[in-house]
CSV table of C-alpha atoms in Angstrom, one decimal:
chain,number,residue,atom,x,y,z
A,1,UNK,CA,0.0,0.0,0.0
A,2,UNK,CA,1.1,3.5,-0.6
A,3,UNK,CA,2.4,5.3,2.4
A,4,UNK,CA,1.5,8.7,1.2
A,5,UNK,CA,-1.4,9.3,-1.2
A,6,UNK,CA,-2.0,12.6,-3.0
A,7,UNK,CA,-5.1,12.1,-5.2
A,8,UNK,CA,-5.0,15.5,-7.0
A,9,UNK,CA,-2.5,15.5,-9.8
A,10,UNK,CA,-3.4,19.1,-10.7
A,11,UNK,CA,-5.4,21.9,-9.0
A,12,UNK,CA,-6.4,25.4,-10.0
A,13,UNK,CA,-7.2,28.3,-7.7
A,14,UNK,CA,-8.1,31.9,-8.3
A,15,UNK,CA,-5.7,34.4,-6.9
A,16,UNK,CA,-6.5,35.5,-3.4
A,17,UNK,CA,-8.7,32.4,-2.8
A,18,UNK,CA,-7.9,29.6,-0.4
A,19,UNK,CA,-7.1,26.1,-1.7
A,20,UNK,CA,-6.8,22.7,0.0
A,21,UNK,CA,-4.4,20.1,-1.2
A,22,UNK,CA,-5.2,16.6,0.0
A,23,UNK,CA,-2.9,14.1,1.6
A,24,UNK,CA,-3.6,10.8,3.3
A,25,UNK,CA,-1.1,8.5,4.9
A,26,UNK,CA,-0.7,5.0,6.0
A,27,UNK,CA,1.2,3.9,9.0
A,28,UNK,CA,0.8,1.7,12.0
A,29,UNK,CA,3.3,3.7,14.0
A,30,UNK,CA,2.1,5.9,16.9
A,31,UNK,CA,5.0,8.3,16.4
A,32,UNK,CA,5.5,9.9,13.0
A,33,UNK,CA,5.9,13.3,11.4
A,34,UNK,CA,4.1,14.8,8.4
A,35,UNK,CA,5.6,17.4,6.1
A,36,UNK,CA,4.7,19.5,3.1
A,37,UNK,CA,7.2,20.7,0.6
A,38,UNK,CA,6.9,23.1,-2.3
A,39,UNK,CA,8.8,22.6,-5.6
A,40,UNK,CA,8.6,25.5,-8.0
A,41,UNK,CA,9.5,25.2,-11.6
A,42,UNK,CA,13.1,26.1,-10.7
A,43,UNK,CA,13.4,22.7,-9.1
A,44,UNK,CA,14.4,23.4,-5.5
A,45,UNK,CA,12.5,21.7,-2.6
A,46,UNK,CA,11.2,24.2,-0.1
A,47,UNK,CA,10.0,23.1,3.3
A,48,UNK,CA,6.6,24.6,4.2
A,49,UNK,CA,5.2,23.0,7.4
A,50,UNK,CA,5.5,20.2,9.8
A,51,UNK,CA,3.0,18.3,12.0
A,52,UNK,CA,4.0,15.8,14.6
A,53,UNK,CA,1.7,12.9,15.4
A,54,UNK,CA,1.4,13.9,19.0
A,55,UNK,CA,0.7,17.5,18.3
A,56,UNK,CA,-2.8,18.4,19.3
A,57,UNK,CA,-3.0,21.7,17.5
A,58,UNK,CA,-2.9,22.0,13.7
A,59,UNK,CA,0.4,23.4,12.5
A,60,UNK,CA,0.4,26.9,10.9
A,61,UNK,CA,3.1,28.8,9.2
A,62,UNK,CA,1.9,32.1,7.8
A,63,UNK,CA,-0.5,31.4,4.9
A,64,UNK,CA,0.0,27.7,5.3
A,65,UNK,CA,-1.9,25.5,7.7
A,66,UNK,CA,-2.1,21.8,8.0
A,67,UNK,CA,-5.5,20.2,8.6
A,68,UNK,CA,-4.5,17.2,10.7
A,69,UNK,CA,-7.2,14.6,11.1
A,70,UNK,CA,-5.5,11.7,12.9
A,71,UNK,CA,-8.4,9.3,12.9
A,72,UNK,CA,-8.8,9.7,9.2
A,73,UNK,CA,-5.0,9.7,8.6
A,74,UNK,CA,-5.2,12.8,6.6
A,75,UNK,CA,-2.9,15.8,6.6
A,76,UNK,CA,-4.3,18.3,4.1
A,77,UNK,CA,-2.4,21.5,3.3
A,78,UNK,CA,-4.5,24.7,3.2
A,79,UNK,CA,-3.1,27.7,1.5
A,80,UNK,CA,-5.0,30.9,2.2
A,81,UNK,CA,-5.0,34.0,0.0
A,82,UNK,CA,-3.3,32.3,-2.9
A,83,UNK,CA,-0.6,34.3,-4.8
A,84,UNK,CA,0.8,33.8,-8.2
A,85,UNK,CA,4.0,32.7,-6.7
A,86,UNK,CA,2.3,29.7,-5.1
A,87,UNK,CA,2.1,28.0,-8.5
A,88,UNK,CA,4.3,24.9,-8.0
A,89,UNK,CA,4.3,21.2,-7.2
A,90,UNK,CA,3.4,20.4,-3.6
A,91,UNK,CA,4.6,17.2,-1.9
A,92,UNK,CA,3.3,15.6,1.2
A,93,UNK,CA,5.7,13.5,3.1
A,94,UNK,CA,5.9,11.3,6.2
A,95,UNK,CA,8.6,10.1,8.5
A,96,UNK,CA,8.0,7.0,10.6
A,97,UNK,CA,10.1,6.7,13.7
A,98,UNK,CA,9.5,3.0,14.7
A,99,UNK,CA,10.5,1.5,11.4
A,100,UNK,CA,14.0,3.0,11.0
A,101,UNK,CA,12.9,6.6,10.4
A,102,UNK,CA,12.0,5.8,6.8
A,103,UNK,CA,10.9,8.9,4.9
A,104,UNK,CA,8.1,8.7,2.3
A,105,UNK,CA,7.0,11.2,-0.3
A,106,UNK,CA,3.7,11.4,-2.2
A,107,UNK,CA,3.5,11.8,-6.0
A,108,UNK,CA,2.7,15.5,-5.7
A,109,UNK,CA,0.0,18.0,-6.7
A,110,UNK,CA,0.6,20.6,-9.3
A,111,UNK,CA,-1.1,23.9,-8.2
A,112,UNK,CA,-1.7,26.7,-10.7
A,113,UNK,CA,-2.9,30.0,-9.4
A,114,UNK,CA,-4.9,31.9,-11.9
A,115,UNK,CA,-4.8,35.7,-11.9
B,1,UNK,CA,24.0,30.1,6.4
B,2,UNK,CA,24.6,29.0,2.8
B,3,UNK,CA,22.2,26.1,3.0
B,4,UNK,CA,22.8,22.7,1.6
B,5,UNK,CA,25.4,22.8,-1.1
B,6,UNK,CA,25.5,20.3,-4.0
B,7,UNK,CA,27.9,20.0,-6.8
B,8,UNK,CA,27.9,19.8,-9.7
B,9,UNK,CA,24.5,21.4,-10.5
B,10,UNK,CA,24.5,19.7,-13.9
B,11,UNK,CA,26.3,16.6,-15.1
B,12,UNK,CA,26.3,15.1,-18.5
B,13,UNK,CA,28.2,11.9,-19.0
B,14,UNK,CA,28.3,8.8,-21.2
B,15,UNK,CA,27.1,5.4,-20.3
B,16,UNK,CA,29.7,3.4,-18.4
B,17,UNK,CA,31.4,6.4,-16.9
B,18,UNK,CA,31.8,7.0,-13.2
B,19,UNK,CA,29.8,9.8,-11.7
B,20,UNK,CA,30.4,11.4,-8.3
B,21,UNK,CA,27.9,13.8,-6.8
B,22,UNK,CA,28.8,15.9,-3.8
B,23,UNK,CA,27.0,17.4,-0.9
B,24,UNK,CA,27.8,19.7,2.0
B,25,UNK,CA,25.1,19.7,4.6
B,26,UNK,CA,24.1,22.7,6.7
B,27,UNK,CA,26.6,23.2,9.6
B,28,UNK,CA,25.4,21.6,12.8
B,29,UNK,CA,23.0,19.2,11.1
B,30,UNK,CA,23.6,15.6,12.0
B,31,UNK,CA,21.3,13.8,9.5
B,32,UNK,CA,21.9,13.7,5.7
B,33,UNK,CA,19.7,12.2,3.1
B,34,UNK,CA,20.2,11.4,-0.6
B,35,UNK,CA,17.1,11.4,-2.9
B,36,UNK,CA,16.5,10.8,-6.6
B,37,UNK,CA,13.6,12.4,-8.5
B,38,UNK,CA,12.3,11.3,-11.9
B,39,UNK,CA,9.0,11.8,-13.6
B,40,UNK,CA,8.3,8.1,-13.6
B,41,UNK,CA,9.2,7.2,-10.0
B,42,UNK,CA,8.8,10.5,-8.2
B,43,UNK,CA,11.0,11.3,-5.2
B,44,UNK,CA,12.8,8.3,-3.8
B,45,UNK,CA,14.9,8.1,-0.7
B,46,UNK,CA,18.2,6.4,-1.6
B,47,UNK,CA,20.1,6.5,1.7
B,48,UNK,CA,20.4,8.4,4.9
B,49,UNK,CA,23.1,9.0,7.4
B,50,UNK,CA,22.9,10.0,11.1
B,51,UNK,CA,26.1,11.2,12.7
B,52,UNK,CA,28.0,10.1,9.6
B,53,UNK,CA,26.8,6.6,9.9
B,54,UNK,CA,24.6,5.0,7.1
B,55,UNK,CA,21.3,4.1,8.8
B,56,UNK,CA,19.2,2.8,5.9
B,57,UNK,CA,20.5,2.2,2.4
B,58,UNK,CA,17.6,0.0,1.3
B,59,UNK,CA,16.6,2.6,-1.3
B,60,UNK,CA,19.9,2.3,-3.1
B,61,UNK,CA,18.9,0.8,-6.4
B,62,UNK,CA,21.8,-1.6,-7.0
B,63,UNK,CA,25.4,-2.2,-6.4
B,64,UNK,CA,26.4,0.4,-8.9
B,65,UNK,CA,25.4,3.0,-6.4
B,66,UNK,CA,27.4,3.8,-3.3
B,67,UNK,CA,27.4,6.7,-0.8
B,68,UNK,CA,29.9,7.8,1.8
B,69,UNK,CA,30.0,10.4,4.5
B,70,UNK,CA,33.6,10.7,5.7
B,71,UNK,CA,32.8,13.6,8.0
B,72,UNK,CA,30.0,15.8,9.2
B,73,UNK,CA,30.4,18.3,6.4
B,74,UNK,CA,30.7,16.2,3.3
B,75,UNK,CA,29.0,13.3,1.6
B,76,UNK,CA,29.3,11.7,-1.9
B,77,UNK,CA,27.0,9.6,-4.0
B,78,UNK,CA,28.8,7.6,-6.6
B,79,UNK,CA,27.5,5.7,-9.6
B,80,UNK,CA,29.8,3.3,-11.3
B,81,UNK,CA,29.2,2.4,-14.1
B,82,UNK,CA,26.5,4.9,-15.0
B,83,UNK,CA,23.5,3.9,-17.2
B,84,UNK,CA,21.0,6.0,-19.1
B,85,UNK,CA,18.3,5.0,-16.6
B,86,UNK,CA,20.2,6.8,-13.9
B,87,UNK,CA,19.3,10.1,-15.5
B,88,UNK,CA,17.5,12.1,-12.8
B,89,UNK,CA,17.7,15.0,-10.4
B,90,UNK,CA,19.6,13.9,-7.3
B,91,UNK,CA,18.9,15.9,-4.1
B,92,UNK,CA,20.8,16.0,-0.9
B,93,UNK,CA,19.0,17.1,2.3
B,94,UNK,CA,20.1,17.6,5.8
B,95,UNK,CA,18.4,17.9,9.2
B,96,UNK,CA,19.0,18.2,12.9
B,97,UNK,CA,17.2,15.1,14.1
B,98,UNK,CA,14.7,12.6,12.9
B,99,UNK,CA,11.7,14.8,13.7
B,100,UNK,CA,12.5,18.1,12.2
B,101,UNK,CA,12.2,19.2,8.7
B,102,UNK,CA,14.8,18.4,6.1
B,103,UNK,CA,16.5,21.2,4.2
B,104,UNK,CA,17.1,20.3,0.6
B,105,UNK,CA,20.0,21.3,-1.7
B,106,UNK,CA,19.4,22.7,-5.2
B,107,UNK,CA,19.9,19.2,-6.7
B,108,UNK,CA,22.2,17.8,-9.4
B,109,UNK,CA,20.6,17.1,-12.7
B,110,UNK,CA,22.3,14.1,-14.1
B,111,UNK,CA,22.1,13.0,-17.7
B,112,UNK,CA,23.6,9.8,-18.8
B,113,UNK,CA,23.8,9.4,-22.6
């Protein structure tokens, strides 16, 4: 089974609107970390936000927030007030701690912000 | 801080040649990761080190690939001999511990003809 599933290959959002990028994960570990990265067309991988499995509050970083629903095993990224510069690939990732700290990435979602 | 440094940024080589990719992690980081990214397979973890020791190399595709970390500030990923299917972008990332985020380098785009 896939460890990280991103079901939206491509998404479009109007500038200044909010958008949610979906991510579900599969693990039997109690302790794990969830991450979102942004990869613009220039190719670099930019860390956006982190959520620990024991964190009770949803993580927030500026315009980014992570909607963590542990029972559903989902870790959706919410981008508020989209900007043209948000157009990029977005990757969800998970690190398990009880299985050798293996790190898994999803296949990514391509986000296009429309002016 | 200069961030994670990778060299070269681009490498074009012929099949059968040895390729060495280099990485300098962020100072003070004790974990280092090598990834490969292709359109077909996405982002794959090849190997990671903690305190210069390889922890998990199960992602290394085959014996042609080897990675070393002789000290806390330098790591290499070597492919010998290279094949066209090794063409990809190779990322190095470093972190401070298993829970924190990883910081990625700019990547090395490898083309094997």
